[in-house]
XYZ file of C-alpha atoms in Angstrom:
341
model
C 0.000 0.000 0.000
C 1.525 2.983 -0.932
C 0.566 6.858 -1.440
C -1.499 6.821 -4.067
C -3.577 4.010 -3.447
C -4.028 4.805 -0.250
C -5.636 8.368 -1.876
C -7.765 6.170 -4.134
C -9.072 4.229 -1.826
C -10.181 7.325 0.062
C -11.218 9.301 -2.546
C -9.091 11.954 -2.011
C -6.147 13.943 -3.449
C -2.618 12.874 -2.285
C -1.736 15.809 -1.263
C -4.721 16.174 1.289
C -4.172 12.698 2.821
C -0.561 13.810 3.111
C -1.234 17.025 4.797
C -3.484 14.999 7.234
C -0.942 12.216 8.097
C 1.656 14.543 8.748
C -0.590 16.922 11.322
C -1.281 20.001 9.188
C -4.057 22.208 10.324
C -6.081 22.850 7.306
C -7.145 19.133 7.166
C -9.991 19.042 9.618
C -10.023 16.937 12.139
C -12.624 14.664 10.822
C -10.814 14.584 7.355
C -7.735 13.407 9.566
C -9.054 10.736 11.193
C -10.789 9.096 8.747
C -7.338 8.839 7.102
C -5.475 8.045 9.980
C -7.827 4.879 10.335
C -7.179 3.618 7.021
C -3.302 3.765 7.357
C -4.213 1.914 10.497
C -6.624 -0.940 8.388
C -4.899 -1.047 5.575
C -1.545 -1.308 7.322
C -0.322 2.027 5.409
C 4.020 2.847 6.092
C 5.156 6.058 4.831
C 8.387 5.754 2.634
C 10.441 7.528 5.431
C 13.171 8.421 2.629
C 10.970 9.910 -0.092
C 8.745 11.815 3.203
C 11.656 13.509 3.749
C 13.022 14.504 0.497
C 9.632 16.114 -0.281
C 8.847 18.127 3.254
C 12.598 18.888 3.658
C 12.216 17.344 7.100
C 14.361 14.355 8.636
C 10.725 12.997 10.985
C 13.635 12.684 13.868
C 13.398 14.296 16.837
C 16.554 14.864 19.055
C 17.095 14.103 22.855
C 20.793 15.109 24.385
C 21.774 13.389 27.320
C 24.675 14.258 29.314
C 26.850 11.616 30.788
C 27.701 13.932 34.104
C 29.704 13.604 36.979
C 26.626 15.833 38.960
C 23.415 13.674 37.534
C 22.615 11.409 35.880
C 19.911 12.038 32.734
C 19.294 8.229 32.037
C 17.304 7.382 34.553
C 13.398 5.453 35.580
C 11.703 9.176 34.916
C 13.388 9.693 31.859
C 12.005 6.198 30.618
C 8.425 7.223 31.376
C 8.965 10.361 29.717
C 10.407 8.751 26.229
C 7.483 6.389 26.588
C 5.234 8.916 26.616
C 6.767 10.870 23.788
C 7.669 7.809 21.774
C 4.213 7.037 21.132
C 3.433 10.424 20.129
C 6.704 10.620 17.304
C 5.606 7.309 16.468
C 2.013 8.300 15.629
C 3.187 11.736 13.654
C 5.848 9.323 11.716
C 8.562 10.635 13.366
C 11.771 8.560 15.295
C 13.706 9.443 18.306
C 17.512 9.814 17.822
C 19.033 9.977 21.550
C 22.452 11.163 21.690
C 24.682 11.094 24.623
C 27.317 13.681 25.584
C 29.884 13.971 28.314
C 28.903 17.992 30.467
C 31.751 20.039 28.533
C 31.027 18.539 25.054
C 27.285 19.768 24.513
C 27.336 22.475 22.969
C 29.447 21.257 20.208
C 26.781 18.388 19.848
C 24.251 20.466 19.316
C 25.836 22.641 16.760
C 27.017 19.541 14.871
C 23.045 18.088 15.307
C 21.995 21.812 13.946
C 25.280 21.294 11.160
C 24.147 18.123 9.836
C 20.494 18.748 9.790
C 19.526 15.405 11.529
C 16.667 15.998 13.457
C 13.522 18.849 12.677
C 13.734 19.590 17.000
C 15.271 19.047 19.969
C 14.001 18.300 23.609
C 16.112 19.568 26.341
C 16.009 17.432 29.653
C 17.000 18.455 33.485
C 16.997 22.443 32.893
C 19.521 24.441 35.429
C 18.752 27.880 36.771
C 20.187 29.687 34.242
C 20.350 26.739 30.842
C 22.752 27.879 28.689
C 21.280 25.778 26.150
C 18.162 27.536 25.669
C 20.006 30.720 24.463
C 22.332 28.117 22.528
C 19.302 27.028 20.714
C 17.282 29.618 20.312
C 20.708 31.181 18.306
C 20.552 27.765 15.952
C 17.606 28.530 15.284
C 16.192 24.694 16.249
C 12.769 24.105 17.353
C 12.938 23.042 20.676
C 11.036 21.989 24.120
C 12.193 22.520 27.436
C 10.864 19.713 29.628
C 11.373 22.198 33.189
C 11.876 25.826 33.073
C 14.955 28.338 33.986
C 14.422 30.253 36.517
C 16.862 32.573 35.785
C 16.292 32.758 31.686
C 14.036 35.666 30.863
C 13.766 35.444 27.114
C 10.271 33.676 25.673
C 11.022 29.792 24.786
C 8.465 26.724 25.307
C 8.440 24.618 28.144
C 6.015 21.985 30.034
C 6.462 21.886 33.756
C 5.054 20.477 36.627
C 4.123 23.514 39.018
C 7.168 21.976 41.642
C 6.882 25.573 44.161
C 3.210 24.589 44.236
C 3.063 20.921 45.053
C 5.650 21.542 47.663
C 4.059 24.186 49.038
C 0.726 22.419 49.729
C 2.634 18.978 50.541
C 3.876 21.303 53.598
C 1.126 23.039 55.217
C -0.692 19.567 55.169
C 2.108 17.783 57.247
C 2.343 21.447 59.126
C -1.544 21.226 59.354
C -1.210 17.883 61.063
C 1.203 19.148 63.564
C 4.308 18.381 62.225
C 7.064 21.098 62.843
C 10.497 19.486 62.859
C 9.820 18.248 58.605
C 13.201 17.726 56.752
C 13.339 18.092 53.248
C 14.777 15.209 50.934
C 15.656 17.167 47.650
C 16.866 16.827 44.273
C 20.069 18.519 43.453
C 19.371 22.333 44.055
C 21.246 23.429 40.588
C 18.537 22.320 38.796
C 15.699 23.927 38.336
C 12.463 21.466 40.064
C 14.745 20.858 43.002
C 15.187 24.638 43.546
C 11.408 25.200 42.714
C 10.478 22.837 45.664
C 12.739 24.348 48.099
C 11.677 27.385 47.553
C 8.024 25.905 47.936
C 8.919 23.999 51.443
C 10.466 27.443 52.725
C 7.743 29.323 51.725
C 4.871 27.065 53.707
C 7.179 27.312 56.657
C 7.577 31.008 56.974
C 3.978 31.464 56.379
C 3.565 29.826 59.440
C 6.157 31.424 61.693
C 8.725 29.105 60.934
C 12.539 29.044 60.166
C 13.282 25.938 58.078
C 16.340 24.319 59.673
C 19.742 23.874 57.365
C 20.292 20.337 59.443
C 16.816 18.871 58.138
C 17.388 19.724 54.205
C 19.515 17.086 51.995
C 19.919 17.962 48.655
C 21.390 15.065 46.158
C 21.173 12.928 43.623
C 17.139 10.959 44.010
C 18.361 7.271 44.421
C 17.103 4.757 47.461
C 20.614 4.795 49.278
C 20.225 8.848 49.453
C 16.864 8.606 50.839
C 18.293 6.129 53.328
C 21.339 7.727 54.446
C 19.912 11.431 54.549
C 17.029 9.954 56.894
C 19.253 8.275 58.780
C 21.456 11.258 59.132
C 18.767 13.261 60.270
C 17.123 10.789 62.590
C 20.178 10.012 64.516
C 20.185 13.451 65.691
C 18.807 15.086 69.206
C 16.199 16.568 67.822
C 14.924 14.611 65.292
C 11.983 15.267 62.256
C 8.309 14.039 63.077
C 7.541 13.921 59.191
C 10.134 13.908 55.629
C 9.562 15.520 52.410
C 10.835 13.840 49.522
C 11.217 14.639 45.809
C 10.737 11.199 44.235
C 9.568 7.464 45.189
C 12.675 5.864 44.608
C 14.356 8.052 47.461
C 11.122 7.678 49.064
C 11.559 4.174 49.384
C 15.073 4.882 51.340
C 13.841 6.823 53.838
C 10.766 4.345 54.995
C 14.015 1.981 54.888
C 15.849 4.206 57.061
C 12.713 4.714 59.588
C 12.522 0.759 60.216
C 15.903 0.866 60.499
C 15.284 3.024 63.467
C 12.197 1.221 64.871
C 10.078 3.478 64.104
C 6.482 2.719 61.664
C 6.129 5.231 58.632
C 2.332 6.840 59.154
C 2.336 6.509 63.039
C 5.927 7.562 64.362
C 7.160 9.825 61.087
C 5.214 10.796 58.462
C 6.099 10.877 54.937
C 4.745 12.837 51.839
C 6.961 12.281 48.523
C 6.615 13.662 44.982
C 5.349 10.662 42.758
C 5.849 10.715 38.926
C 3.369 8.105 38.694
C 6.390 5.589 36.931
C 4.881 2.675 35.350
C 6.987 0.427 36.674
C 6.744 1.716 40.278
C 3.554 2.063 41.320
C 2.250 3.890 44.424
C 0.270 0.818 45.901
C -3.388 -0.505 44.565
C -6.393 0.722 45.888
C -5.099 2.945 48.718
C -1.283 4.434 47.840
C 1.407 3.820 50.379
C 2.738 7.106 50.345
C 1.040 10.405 50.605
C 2.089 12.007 47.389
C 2.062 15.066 44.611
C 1.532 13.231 41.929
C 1.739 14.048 38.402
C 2.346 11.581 35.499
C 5.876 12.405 33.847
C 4.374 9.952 30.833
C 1.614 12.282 30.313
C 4.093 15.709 30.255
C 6.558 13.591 27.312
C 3.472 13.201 25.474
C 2.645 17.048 25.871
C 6.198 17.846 25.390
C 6.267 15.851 22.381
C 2.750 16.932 20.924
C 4.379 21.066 21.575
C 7.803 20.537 19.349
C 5.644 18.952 16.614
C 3.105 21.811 16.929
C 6.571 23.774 16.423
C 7.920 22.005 13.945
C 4.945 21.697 11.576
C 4.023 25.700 12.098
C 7.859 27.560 11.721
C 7.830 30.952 13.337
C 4.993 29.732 15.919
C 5.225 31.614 19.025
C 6.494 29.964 21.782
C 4.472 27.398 23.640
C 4.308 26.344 27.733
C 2.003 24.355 29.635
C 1.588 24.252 33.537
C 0.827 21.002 34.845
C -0.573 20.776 38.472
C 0.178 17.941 40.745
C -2.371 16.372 42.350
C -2.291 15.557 46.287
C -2.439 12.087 47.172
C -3.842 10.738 50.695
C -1.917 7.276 51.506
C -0.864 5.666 54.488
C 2.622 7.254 55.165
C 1.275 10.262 56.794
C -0.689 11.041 59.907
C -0.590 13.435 62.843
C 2.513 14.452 64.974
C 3.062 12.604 67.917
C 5.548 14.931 69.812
């Protein structure tokens, strides 16, 4: 099945059941579907080769990970998110060419990526305060979608972000309205972005309340289960030790419930627990009631909006840019309840 049959079987030109496989907006949506289906029945495959030869695009989209000393990109989240994406290239006829890069040799990749002309965009992962690859790009001139913002970037660009100052905010004043006072933070690493978003929100909830948030209950590393663990630990050897933890992902989540059975103590009675929960497919929070208390919000669902943005990009050149807020959700589980002391 090719093109042109495809178009006679439809009844309609080539060039409109091109324009409506490849996203344009002047194919209604109706139109669209209806052709999308029949690709689908009639087991339809684009000739990637000859696709690209007449749109002048490569259908690849580009994904830069850096192989750092400080984080590390390939990761459980970043999965989700590249499922989420994938599925969304994959429906648009587009491929994902991931590229790794040790910290001080990105900004030749991207130039030689922009050089060769071998992908139509680029989605930039794990934004720092103040990205100098968003300037980088935006000089290339490559479309591009910042999953995360800058803080400190003030120029227009498009982004999709989780509202991180927000969910930690609220994840505070309710351990705060249980009772909790002594609450130490569990962060990300504080040069990026999120982390320093959720800080900020933690802080904020405390002062609000007549608080000073304590430098001897914040951690700030990279999320894995022996951080959680030891930064728990840490904290509840001390003299005066936290009633309740705040934790920016499940898998460090999971080492510091480790760390308070360690101590015999039971997470939900003796220390509560409220953890930021990118609803990974692979790691679920419980069945039918969640385990931890938790701002969740679905890091599959932003790579599909990310993705479904740079195509939006891609497909309408000069577009302005585009950024989407997504709001975490509060989950009730078991790890919390009210202060004890």
């Amino acid at each position: 099945m090719n093109l042109k049959q495809l178009s006679a079987h439809l009844k309609l030109s080539q060039t409109t059941v091109s324009r409506a496989l490849n996203g344009y907006p002047e194919v209604s949506e109706a139109t669209r579907q209806r052709v999308m289906k029949a690709a689908r029945d009639l087991q339809y495959s684009p000739n990637l080769r000859a696709k690209s030869l007449a749109t002048g695009r490569t259908q690849a989209i580009g994904h830069v990970l850096p192989i750092s000393k400080q984080h590390e990109m390939v990761n459980p989240i970043f999965g989700d998110f590249i499922s989420g994406a994938g599925q969304t290239y994959s429906r648009a006829g587009y491929e994902i060419v991931i590229s790794l890069v040790g910290d001080d040799d990105e900004e030749a990749a991207y130039r030689n990526i922009r050089m060769r002309g071998s992908v139509d965009g680029i989605i930039v992962h794990g934004p720092r305060m103040k990205d100098p690859r968003i300037p980088l790009l935006k000089e290339l001139g490559l479309p591009f979608v910042v999953h995360g913002r800058a803080s400190q970037i003030d120029t227009p660009y498009s982004w999709l972000d989780t509202n991180n100052l927000r969910a930690f905010t609220r994840a505070t004043e309710f351990l705060l309205d249980l009772g909790h006072r002594r609450i130490g933070l569990v962060n990300g690493l504080e040069f990026m972005d999120f982390a320093h978003r959720r800080r900020e929100g933690y802080t904020a909830a405390l002062t609000a309340r007549g608080l000073t948030a304590d430098p001897a209950l914040m951690r700030s590393g990279e999320m894995t289960e022996i951080y959680g663990f030891r930064s728990a630990q840490e904290m509840l050897a001390g003299s005066d030790t936290p009633t309740a933890f705040l934790v920016s992902s499940m898998i460090a989540a999971l080492g510091v419930r480790r760390a308070i059975h360690d101590a015999g103590l039971e997470m939900g009675r003796d220390v509560s627990v409220i953890t930021h929960d990118d609803d990974l497919g692979y790691l679920r929070n419980g069945h039918d009631v969640p385990i931890f208390t938790a701002t969740r919000s679905s890091v599959r669902a932003a790579g599909t909006g990310a993705a479904e943005m740079l195509l939006k990009l891609i497909r309408e050149p000069g577009h302005a840019p585009l950024t989407q807020m997504m709001e975490a959700e509060l989950i009730i589980g078991t790890s919390t309840g009210p202060a004890r002391r």
